[in-house]
PDB file of N, CA and C in Angstrom:
ATOM      1  N   LEU A1199       0.987  -1.276  -0.031  1.00 88.00           N
ATOM      2  CA  LEU A1199       0.007   0.074  -0.055  1.00 88.00           C
ATOM      3  C   LEU A1199       0.862   1.285   0.045  1.00 88.00           C
ATOM      4  N   SER A1200       2.133   1.081  -0.408  1.00 94.00           N
ATOM      5  CA  SER A1200       3.250   2.185  -0.332  1.00 94.00           C
ATOM      6  C   SER A1200       2.665   3.189  -1.328  1.00 94.00           C
ATOM      7  N   LYS A1201       2.488   4.478  -1.312  1.00 94.00           N
ATOM      8  CA  LYS A1201       1.963   5.559  -1.896  1.00 94.00           C
ATOM      9  C   LYS A1201       0.599   5.303  -2.513  1.00 94.00           C
ATOM     10  N   ALA A1202      -0.316   4.664  -1.782  1.00 96.00           N
ATOM     11  CA  ALA A1202      -1.484   4.309  -2.122  1.00 96.00           C
ATOM     12  C   ALA A1202      -2.482   5.836  -1.491  1.00 96.00           C
ATOM     13  N   ASP A1203      -3.457   6.279  -2.315  1.00 97.00           N
ATOM     14  CA  ASP A1203      -4.235   7.029  -1.868  1.00 97.00           C
ATOM     15  C   ASP A1203      -5.428   6.864  -1.188  1.00 97.00           C
ATOM     16  N   LEU A1204      -5.563   6.850   0.110  1.00 97.00           N
ATOM     17  CA  LEU A1204      -6.579   6.473   0.989  1.00 97.00           C
ATOM     18  C   LEU A1204      -7.246   7.552   1.613  1.00 97.00           C
ATOM     19  N   SER A1205      -7.237   8.690   1.048  1.00 97.00           N
ATOM     20  CA  SER A1205      -7.822   9.870   1.606  1.00 97.00           C
ATOM     21  C   SER A1205      -9.380   9.725   1.803  1.00 97.00           C
ATOM     22  N   ASN A1206      -9.673  10.191   2.787  1.00 97.00           N
ATOM     23  CA  ASN A1206     -11.204  10.250   3.105  1.00 97.00           C
ATOM     24  C   ASN A1206     -11.518   8.385   3.593  1.00 97.00           C
ATOM     25  N   ALA A1207     -10.703   7.544   3.376  1.00 98.00           N
ATOM     26  CA  ALA A1207     -10.898   6.132   3.650  1.00 98.00           C
ATOM     27  C   ALA A1207     -11.455   5.950   5.180  1.00 98.00           C
ATOM     28  N   ASN A1208     -12.407   5.063   5.401  1.00 98.00           N
ATOM     29  CA  ASN A1208     -13.035   4.751   6.675  1.00 98.00           C
ATOM     30  C   ASN A1208     -12.325   3.202   6.950  1.00 98.00           C
ATOM     31  N   LEU A1209     -11.260   3.512   7.881  1.00 98.00           N
ATOM     32  CA  LEU A1209     -10.355   2.551   8.339  1.00 98.00           C
ATOM     33  C   LEU A1209     -10.325   2.275   9.579  1.00 98.00           C
ATOM     34  N   SER A1210     -11.368   2.617  10.426  1.00 98.00           N
ATOM     35  CA  SER A1210     -11.574   2.563  11.840  1.00 98.00           C
ATOM     36  C   SER A1210     -11.664   1.353  12.139  1.00 98.00           C
ATOM     37  N   LYS A1211     -10.862   0.912  13.184  1.00 98.00           N
ATOM     38  CA  LYS A1211     -10.720  -0.538  13.827  1.00 98.00           C
ATOM     39  C   LYS A1211      -9.982  -1.495  12.744  1.00 98.00           C
ATOM     40  N   ALA A1212      -9.366  -0.884  11.601  1.00 98.00           N
ATOM     41  CA  ALA A1212      -8.775  -2.022  10.817  1.00 98.00           C
ATOM     42  C   ALA A1212      -7.261  -2.416  11.620  1.00 98.00           C
ATOM     43  N   ASP A1213      -7.015  -3.668  11.166  1.00 98.00           N
ATOM     44  CA  ASP A1213      -5.904  -4.162  11.467  1.00 98.00           C
ATOM     45  C   ASP A1213      -4.797  -3.875  10.576  1.00 98.00           C
ATOM     46  N   LEU A1214      -3.831  -2.956  10.248  1.00 98.00           N
ATOM     47  CA  LEU A1214      -3.020  -2.512   9.335  1.00 98.00           C
ATOM     48  C   LEU A1214      -1.329  -2.496  10.076  1.00 98.00           C
ATOM     49  N   SER A1215      -1.419  -3.320  11.081  1.00 98.00           N
ATOM     50  CA  SER A1215      -0.105  -3.778  11.802  1.00 98.00           C
ATOM     51  C   SER A1215       0.763  -4.155  10.729  1.00 98.00           C
ATOM     52  N   ASN A1216       1.973  -3.691  10.772  1.00 98.00           N
ATOM     53  CA  ASN A1216       3.339  -4.395   9.888  1.00 98.00           C
ATOM     54  C   ASN A1216       2.877  -3.872   8.348  1.00 98.00           C
ATOM     55  N   THR A1217       2.100  -2.871   8.097  1.00 97.00           N
ATOM     56  CA  THR A1217       1.900  -2.799   6.638  1.00 97.00           C
ATOM     57  C   THR A1217       2.609  -1.746   6.249  1.00 97.00           C
ATOM     58  N   ASP A1218       3.218  -1.552   4.883  1.00 98.00           N
ATOM     59  CA  ASP A1218       3.656  -0.518   4.367  1.00 98.00           C
ATOM     60  C   ASP A1218       2.970   0.424   3.719  1.00 98.00           C
ATOM     61  N   LEU A1219       2.748   1.492   4.504  1.00 98.00           N
ATOM     62  CA  LEU A1219       2.098   2.676   4.140  1.00 98.00           C
ATOM     63  C   LEU A1219       2.991   4.028   3.886  1.00 98.00           C
ATOM     64  N   SER A1220       4.156   3.768   3.589  1.00 98.00           N
ATOM     65  CA  SER A1220       5.176   4.756   3.388  1.00 98.00           C
ATOM     66  C   SER A1220       4.689   5.670   2.079  1.00 98.00           C
ATOM     67  N   ASN A1221       4.779   6.779   2.520  1.00 98.00           N
ATOM     68  CA  ASN A1221       4.291   7.829   1.301  1.00 98.00           C
ATOM     69  C   ASN A1221       2.920   7.829   0.827  1.00 98.00           C
ATOM     70  N   ALA A1222       1.877   7.081   2.024  1.00 98.00           N
ATOM     71  CA  ALA A1222       0.592   7.170   1.457  1.00 98.00           C
ATOM     72  C   ALA A1222      -0.006   8.518   1.955  1.00 98.00           C
ATOM     73  N   TYR A1223      -1.097   8.430   1.186  1.00 98.00           N
ATOM     74  CA  TYR A1223      -2.118   9.795   1.336  1.00 98.00           C
ATOM     75  C   TYR A1223      -3.204   9.688   2.170  1.00 98.00           C
ATOM     76  N   LEU A1224      -3.069   9.838   3.188  1.00 98.00           N
ATOM     77  CA  LEU A1224      -4.265   9.620   4.183  1.00 98.00           C
ATOM     78  C   LEU A1224      -5.004  10.578   4.732  1.00 98.00           C
ATOM     79  N   TYR A1225      -5.136  11.762   3.909  1.00 97.00           N
ATOM     80  CA  TYR A1225      -5.653  13.042   4.383  1.00 97.00           C
ATOM     81  C   TYR A1225      -7.393  12.627   4.571  1.00 97.00           C
ATOM     82  N   THR A1226      -7.712  13.193   5.949  1.00 98.00           N
ATOM     83  CA  THR A1226      -8.909  13.169   6.501  1.00 98.00           C
ATOM     84  C   THR A1226      -9.391  11.717   6.619  1.00 98.00           C
ATOM     85  N   ALA A1227      -8.373  10.852   6.861  1.00 98.00           N
ATOM     86  CA  ALA A1227      -8.684   9.371   6.688  1.00 98.00           C
ATOM     87  C   ALA A1227      -9.197   9.011   8.240  1.00 98.00           C
ATOM     88  N   ASP A1228     -10.390   8.059   8.442  1.00 98.00           N
ATOM     89  CA  ASP A1228     -10.837   7.780   9.675  1.00 98.00           C
ATOM     90  C   ASP A1228     -10.073   6.391  10.480  1.00 98.00           C
ATOM     91  N   LEU A1229      -9.003   6.787  11.123  1.00 98.00           N
ATOM     92  CA  LEU A1229      -8.034   5.593  11.546  1.00 98.00           C
ATOM     93  C   LEU A1229      -8.299   5.532  13.075  1.00 98.00           C
ATOM     94  N   SER A1230      -9.308   5.774  13.476  1.00 98.00           N
ATOM     95  CA  SER A1230      -9.693   5.707  14.918  1.00 98.00           C
ATOM     96  C   SER A1230      -9.710   4.268  15.334  1.00 98.00           C
ATOM     97  N   ASN A1231      -8.949   3.949  16.479  1.00 98.00           N
ATOM     98  CA  ASN A1231      -8.913   2.834  17.155  1.00 98.00           C
ATOM     99  C   ASN A1231      -8.302   1.789  15.897  1.00 98.00           C
ATOM    100  N   ALA A1232      -7.747   1.977  15.154  1.00 98.00           N
ATOM    101  CA  ALA A1232      -7.071   1.222  14.116  1.00 98.00           C
ATOM    102  C   ALA A1232      -5.550   0.629  14.925  1.00 98.00           C
ATOM    103  N   ASP A1233      -5.342  -0.515  14.606  1.00 98.00           N
ATOM    104  CA  ASP A1233      -4.003  -0.967  14.932  1.00 98.00           C
ATOM    105  C   ASP A1233      -2.960  -0.866  13.588  1.00 98.00           C
ATOM    106  N   LEU A1234      -2.139   0.252  14.116  1.00 98.00           N
ATOM    107  CA  LEU A1234      -0.862   0.520  13.063  1.00 98.00           C
ATOM    108  C   LEU A1234       0.295   0.257  13.879  1.00 98.00           C
ATOM    109  N   SER A1235       0.168  -0.757  14.597  1.00 98.00           N
ATOM    110  CA  SER A1235       1.478  -0.958  15.467  1.00 98.00           C
ATOM    111  C   SER A1235       2.567  -1.519  14.222  1.00 98.00           C
ATOM    112  N   ASN A1236       3.869  -1.000  14.417  1.00 98.00           N
ATOM    113  CA  ASN A1236       4.980  -1.454  13.480  1.00 98.00           C
ATOM    114  C   ASN A1236       4.776  -1.236  12.032  1.00 98.00           C
ATOM    115  N   THR A1237       3.661  -0.166  11.784  1.00 98.00           N
ATOM    116  CA  THR A1237       3.714   0.100  10.472  1.00 98.00           C
ATOM    117  C   THR A1237       4.520   1.060   9.949  1.00 98.00           C
ATOM    118  N   ASP A1238       4.839   1.112   8.705  1.00 98.00           N
ATOM    119  CA  ASP A1238       5.668   2.114   7.847  1.00 98.00           C
ATOM    120  C   ASP A1238       4.956   2.971   7.366  1.00 98.00           C
ATOM    121  N   LEU A1239       4.998   4.289   8.090  1.00 98.00           N
ATOM    122  CA  LEU A1239       4.268   5.469   7.512  1.00 98.00           C
ATOM    123  C   LEU A1239       5.244   6.466   7.229  1.00 98.00           C
ATOM    124  N   LEU A1240       6.511   6.256   6.937  1.00 97.00           N
ATOM    125  CA  LEU A1240       7.529   7.004   6.458  1.00 97.00           C
ATOM    126  C   LEU A1240       6.990   8.181   5.624  1.00 97.00           C
ATOM    127  N   GLY A1241       6.793   9.446   5.601  1.00 97.00           N
ATOM    128  CA  GLY A1241       6.457  10.399   4.785  1.00 97.00           C
ATOM    129  C   GLY A1241       4.784  10.488   4.291  1.00 97.00           C
ATOM    130  N   ALA A1242       4.071   9.766   5.269  1.00 98.00           N
ATOM    131  CA  ALA A1242       2.957   9.559   4.959  1.00 98.00           C
ATOM    132  C   ALA A1242       2.066  10.925   5.107  1.00 98.00           C
ATOM    133  N   ASN A1243       1.132  11.308   4.551  1.00 98.00           N
ATOM    134  CA  ASN A1243       0.495  12.550   4.721  1.00 98.00           C
ATOM    135  C   ASN A1243      -0.829  12.185   5.327  1.00 98.00           C
ATOM    136  N   LEU A1244      -0.800  12.464   6.942  1.00 98.00           N
ATOM    137  CA  LEU A1244      -1.967  12.243   7.823  1.00 98.00           C
ATOM    138  C   LEU A1244      -2.632  13.530   8.159  1.00 98.00           C
ATOM    139  N   SER A1245      -2.592  14.512   7.363  1.00 98.00           N
ATOM    140  CA  SER A1245      -3.289  15.936   7.638  1.00 98.00           C
ATOM    141  C   SER A1245      -4.731  15.441   8.086  1.00 98.00           C
ATOM    142  N   ASN A1246      -5.326  16.077   8.965  1.00 98.00           N
ATOM    143  CA  ASN A1246      -6.724  16.016   9.511  1.00 98.00           C
ATOM    144  C   ASN A1246      -7.144  14.673   9.660  1.00 98.00           C
ATOM    145  N   ALA A1247      -6.226  13.641   9.813  1.00 98.00           N
ATOM    146  CA  ALA A1247      -6.420  12.325   9.934  1.00 98.00           C
ATOM    147  C   ALA A1247      -7.259  12.197  11.332  1.00 98.00           C
ATOM    148  N   ASN A1248      -8.042  11.358  11.587  1.00 98.00           N
ATOM    149  CA  ASN A1248      -8.619  10.921  12.813  1.00 98.00           C
ATOM    150  C   ASN A1248      -7.876   9.536  13.396  1.00 98.00           C
ATOM    151  N   LEU A1249      -6.719   9.729  14.141  1.00 98.00           N
ATOM    152  CA  LEU A1249      -6.005   8.648  15.209  1.00 98.00           C
ATOM    153  C   LEU A1249      -6.418   8.486  16.111  1.00 98.00           C
ATOM    154  N   SER A1250      -7.430   8.844  17.026  1.00 98.00           N
ATOM    155  CA  SER A1250      -7.792   8.781  18.204  1.00 98.00           C
ATOM    156  C   SER A1250      -7.960   7.356  18.583  1.00 98.00           C
ATOM    157  N   GLY A1251      -7.185   6.968  19.535  1.00 98.00           N
ATOM    158  CA  GLY A1251      -7.519   5.691  19.888  1.00 98.00           C
ATOM    159  C   GLY A1251      -6.463   4.696  19.126  1.00 98.00           C
ATOM    160  N   ALA A1252      -5.752   4.990  18.118  1.00 98.00           N
ATOM    161  CA  ALA A1252      -4.960   4.409  17.104  1.00 98.00           C
ATOM    162  C   ALA A1252      -3.824   3.694  18.033  1.00 98.00           C
ATOM    163  N   LYS A1253      -3.387   2.513  17.633  1.00 98.00           N
ATOM    164  CA  LYS A1253      -2.190   1.715  18.318  1.00 98.00           C
ATOM    165  C   LYS A1253      -1.185   2.005  17.350  1.00 98.00           C
ATOM    166  N   LEU A1254      -0.161   2.910  17.642  1.00 98.00           N
ATOM    167  CA  LEU A1254       1.012   3.412  16.709  1.00 98.00           C
ATOM    168  C   LEU A1254       2.254   2.980  17.303  1.00 98.00           C
ATOM    169  N   ASN A1255       2.025   2.211  18.401  1.00 97.00           N
ATOM    170  CA  ASN A1255       3.603   1.797  19.060  1.00 97.00           C
ATOM    171  C   ASN A1255       4.560   1.077  17.931  1.00 97.00           C
ATOM    172  N   GLY A1256       5.681   1.517  18.034  1.00 98.00           N
ATOM    173  CA  GLY A1256       6.570   0.988  16.904  1.00 98.00           C
ATOM    174  C   GLY A1256       6.538   1.381  15.715  1.00 98.00           C
ATOM    175  N   ALA A1257       5.605   2.475  15.244  1.00 98.00           N
ATOM    176  CA  ALA A1257       5.184   2.833  13.881  1.00 98.00           C
ATOM    177  C   ALA A1257       6.422   3.559  13.614  1.00 98.00           C
ATOM    178  N   GLU A1258       6.509   3.711  12.114  1.00 97.00           N
ATOM    179  CA  GLU A1258       7.766   4.855  11.622  1.00 97.00           C
ATOM    180  C   GLU A1258       6.869   5.842  11.068  1.00 97.00           C
ATOM    181  N   LEU A1259       7.080   6.883  11.583  1.00 97.00           N
ATOM    182  CA  LEU A1259       6.238   8.394  11.320  1.00 97.00           C
ATOM    183  C   LEU A1259       7.381   9.150  10.951  1.00 97.00           C
ATOM    184  N   ASN A1260       8.744   8.823  10.498  1.00 96.00           N
ATOM    185  CA  ASN A1260       9.616   9.730  10.197  1.00 96.00           C
ATOM    186  C   ASN A1260       9.056  10.468   9.041  1.00 96.00           C
ATOM    187  N   GLY A1261       9.097  11.863   9.099  1.00 96.00           N
ATOM    188  CA  GLY A1261       8.780  12.609   7.962  1.00 96.00           C
ATOM    189  C   GLY A1261       7.407  12.602   7.476  1.00 96.00           C
ATOM    190  N   ALA A1262       6.751  12.226   8.487  1.00 97.00           N
ATOM    191  CA  ALA A1262       5.282  12.225   8.106  1.00 97.00           C
ATOM    192  C   ALA A1262       4.432  13.242   8.741  1.00 97.00           C
ATOM    193  N   ILE A1263       3.358  13.705   8.033  1.00 97.00           N
ATOM    194  CA  ILE A1263       2.675  14.959   8.163  1.00 97.00           C
ATOM    195  C   ILE A1263       1.341  14.724   8.589  1.00 97.00           C
ATOM    196  N   LEU A1264       1.555  15.429   9.947  1.00 97.00           N
ATOM    197  CA  LEU A1264       0.254  15.219  11.162  1.00 97.00           C
ATOM    198  C   LEU A1264      -0.343  16.531  11.233  1.00 97.00           C
ATOM    199  N   ARG A1265      -0.331  17.608  10.490  1.00 97.00           N
ATOM    200  CA  ARG A1265      -1.145  18.862  10.741  1.00 97.00           C
ATOM    201  C   ARG A1265      -2.571  18.554  10.788  1.00 97.00           C
ATOM    202  N   GLY A1266      -3.127  18.878  11.986  1.00 97.00           N
ATOM    203  CA  GLY A1266      -4.596  18.900  12.348  1.00 97.00           C
ATOM    204  C   GLY A1266      -4.991  17.353  12.566  1.00 97.00           C
ATOM    205  N   ALA A1267      -4.246  16.565  12.753  1.00 98.00           N
ATOM    206  CA  ALA A1267      -4.446  15.074  12.950  1.00 98.00           C
ATOM    207  C   ALA A1267      -4.951  14.912  14.446  1.00 98.00           C
ATOM    208  N   ASN A1268      -5.946  14.073  14.478  1.00 98.00           N
ATOM    209  CA  ASN A1268      -6.396  13.835  16.058  1.00 98.00           C
ATOM    210  C   ASN A1268      -5.622  12.672  16.571  1.00 98.00           C
ATOM    211  N   LEU A1269      -4.809  12.847  17.456  1.00 97.00           N
ATOM    212  CA  LEU A1269      -4.064  12.035  18.111  1.00 97.00           C
ATOM    213  C   LEU A1269      -4.620  11.700  19.748  1.00 97.00           C
ATOM    214  N   GLU A1270      -5.569  12.008  19.898  1.00 98.00           N
ATOM    215  CA  GLU A1270      -6.086  11.981  21.559  1.00 98.00           C
ATOM    216  C   GLU A1270      -6.177  10.275  21.527  1.00 98.00           C
ATOM    217  N   GLY A1271      -5.599  10.026  22.921  1.00 98.00           N
ATOM    218  CA  GLY A1271      -5.538   8.490  23.419  1.00 98.00           C
ATOM    219  C   GLY A1271      -4.728   7.527  22.446  1.00 98.00           C
ATOM    220  N   ALA A1272      -3.832   8.213  21.332  1.00 98.00           N
ATOM    221  CA  ALA A1272      -3.218   7.284  20.646  1.00 98.00           C
ATOM    222  C   ALA A1272      -2.205   6.712  21.220  1.00 98.00           C
ATOM    223  N   ASN A1273      -1.760   5.359  21.239  1.00 98.00           N
ATOM    224  CA  ASN A1273      -0.485   4.946  21.609  1.00 98.00           C
ATOM    225  C   ASN A1273       0.857   4.972  20.594  1.00 98.00           C
ATOM    226  N   LEU A1274       1.613   5.830  21.005  1.00 97.00           N
ATOM    227  CA  LEU A1274       2.853   6.121  20.245  1.00 97.00           C
ATOM    228  C   LEU A1274       4.079   5.577  20.927  1.00 97.00           C
ATOM    229  N   GLU A1275       3.882   4.829  21.952  1.00 97.00           N
ATOM    230  CA  GLU A1275       5.169   4.142  22.527  1.00 97.00           C
ATOM    231  C   GLU A1275       6.210   3.877  21.704  1.00 97.00           C
ATOM    232  N   GLY A1276       7.283   4.219  21.518  1.00 97.00           N
ATOM    233  CA  GLY A1276       8.438   3.265  20.566  1.00 97.00           C
ATOM    234  C   GLY A1276       8.282   3.945  19.045  1.00 97.00           C
ATOM    235  N   ALA A1277       7.298   4.753  18.813  1.00 97.00           N
ATOM    236  CA  ALA A1277       7.131   5.384  17.338  1.00 97.00           C
ATOM    237  C   ALA A1277       8.093   6.321  17.031  1.00 97.00           C
ATOM    238  N   ASN A1278       8.800   6.437  15.963  1.00 96.00           N
ATOM    239  CA  ASN A1278       9.742   7.141  15.568  1.00 96.00           C
ATOM    240  C   ASN A1278       9.016   8.298  14.743  1.00 96.00           C
ATOM    241  N   LEU A1279       9.177   9.524  15.448  1.00 94.00           N
ATOM    242  CA  LEU A1279       8.563  10.691  15.050  1.00 94.00           C
ATOM    243  C   LEU A1279       9.538  11.641  14.535  1.00 94.00           C
ATOM    244  N   ASP A1280      10.721  11.299  14.094  1.00 93.00           N
ATOM    245  CA  ASP A1280      11.830  12.472  13.675  1.00 93.00           C
ATOM    246  C   ASP A1280      11.196  12.988  12.558  1.00 93.00           C
ATOM    247  N   ARG A1281      11.411  14.184  12.484  1.00 89.00           N
ATOM    248  CA  ARG A1281      11.079  14.946  11.544  1.00 89.00           C
ATOM    249  C   ARG A1281       9.671  14.960  11.033  1.00 89.00           C
ATOM    250  N   ALA A1282       8.692  14.658  11.813  1.00 91.00           N
ATOM    251  CA  ALA A1282       7.366  14.657  11.742  1.00 91.00           C
ATOM    252  C   ALA A1282       6.668  15.899  11.527  1.00 91.00           C
ATOM    253  N   ILE A1283       5.969  16.395  10.750  1.00 90.00           N
ATOM    254  CA  ILE A1283       5.407  17.838  10.774  1.00 90.00           C
ATOM    255  C   ILE A1283       4.305  17.796  11.541  1.00 90.00           C
ATOM    256  N   ARG A1284       4.017  18.640  12.387  1.00 83.00           N
ATOM    257  CA  ARG A1284       2.719  18.755  13.317  1.00 83.00           C
ATOM    258  C   ARG A1284       1.980  20.050  12.992  1.00 83.00           C
TER     259      ARG A1284
END
């Protein structure tokens, strides 16, 4: 799913653990309560995405765009947020 356009997608409660979503376009996607643990989101555009309650532990978010993203209650333990844009 690298470089996939998943803008506006409803991925609430989806199991996307260990998935390659690098450089994916997830603008305004609903990822609430999704399992994104150990997922590669390098350079992904998550602007205005709903990540509330998402499991992002161990996720690669280097260079990800998180402007306006809802991260309330998200688990970011061990996630790499280097150069992430908030």
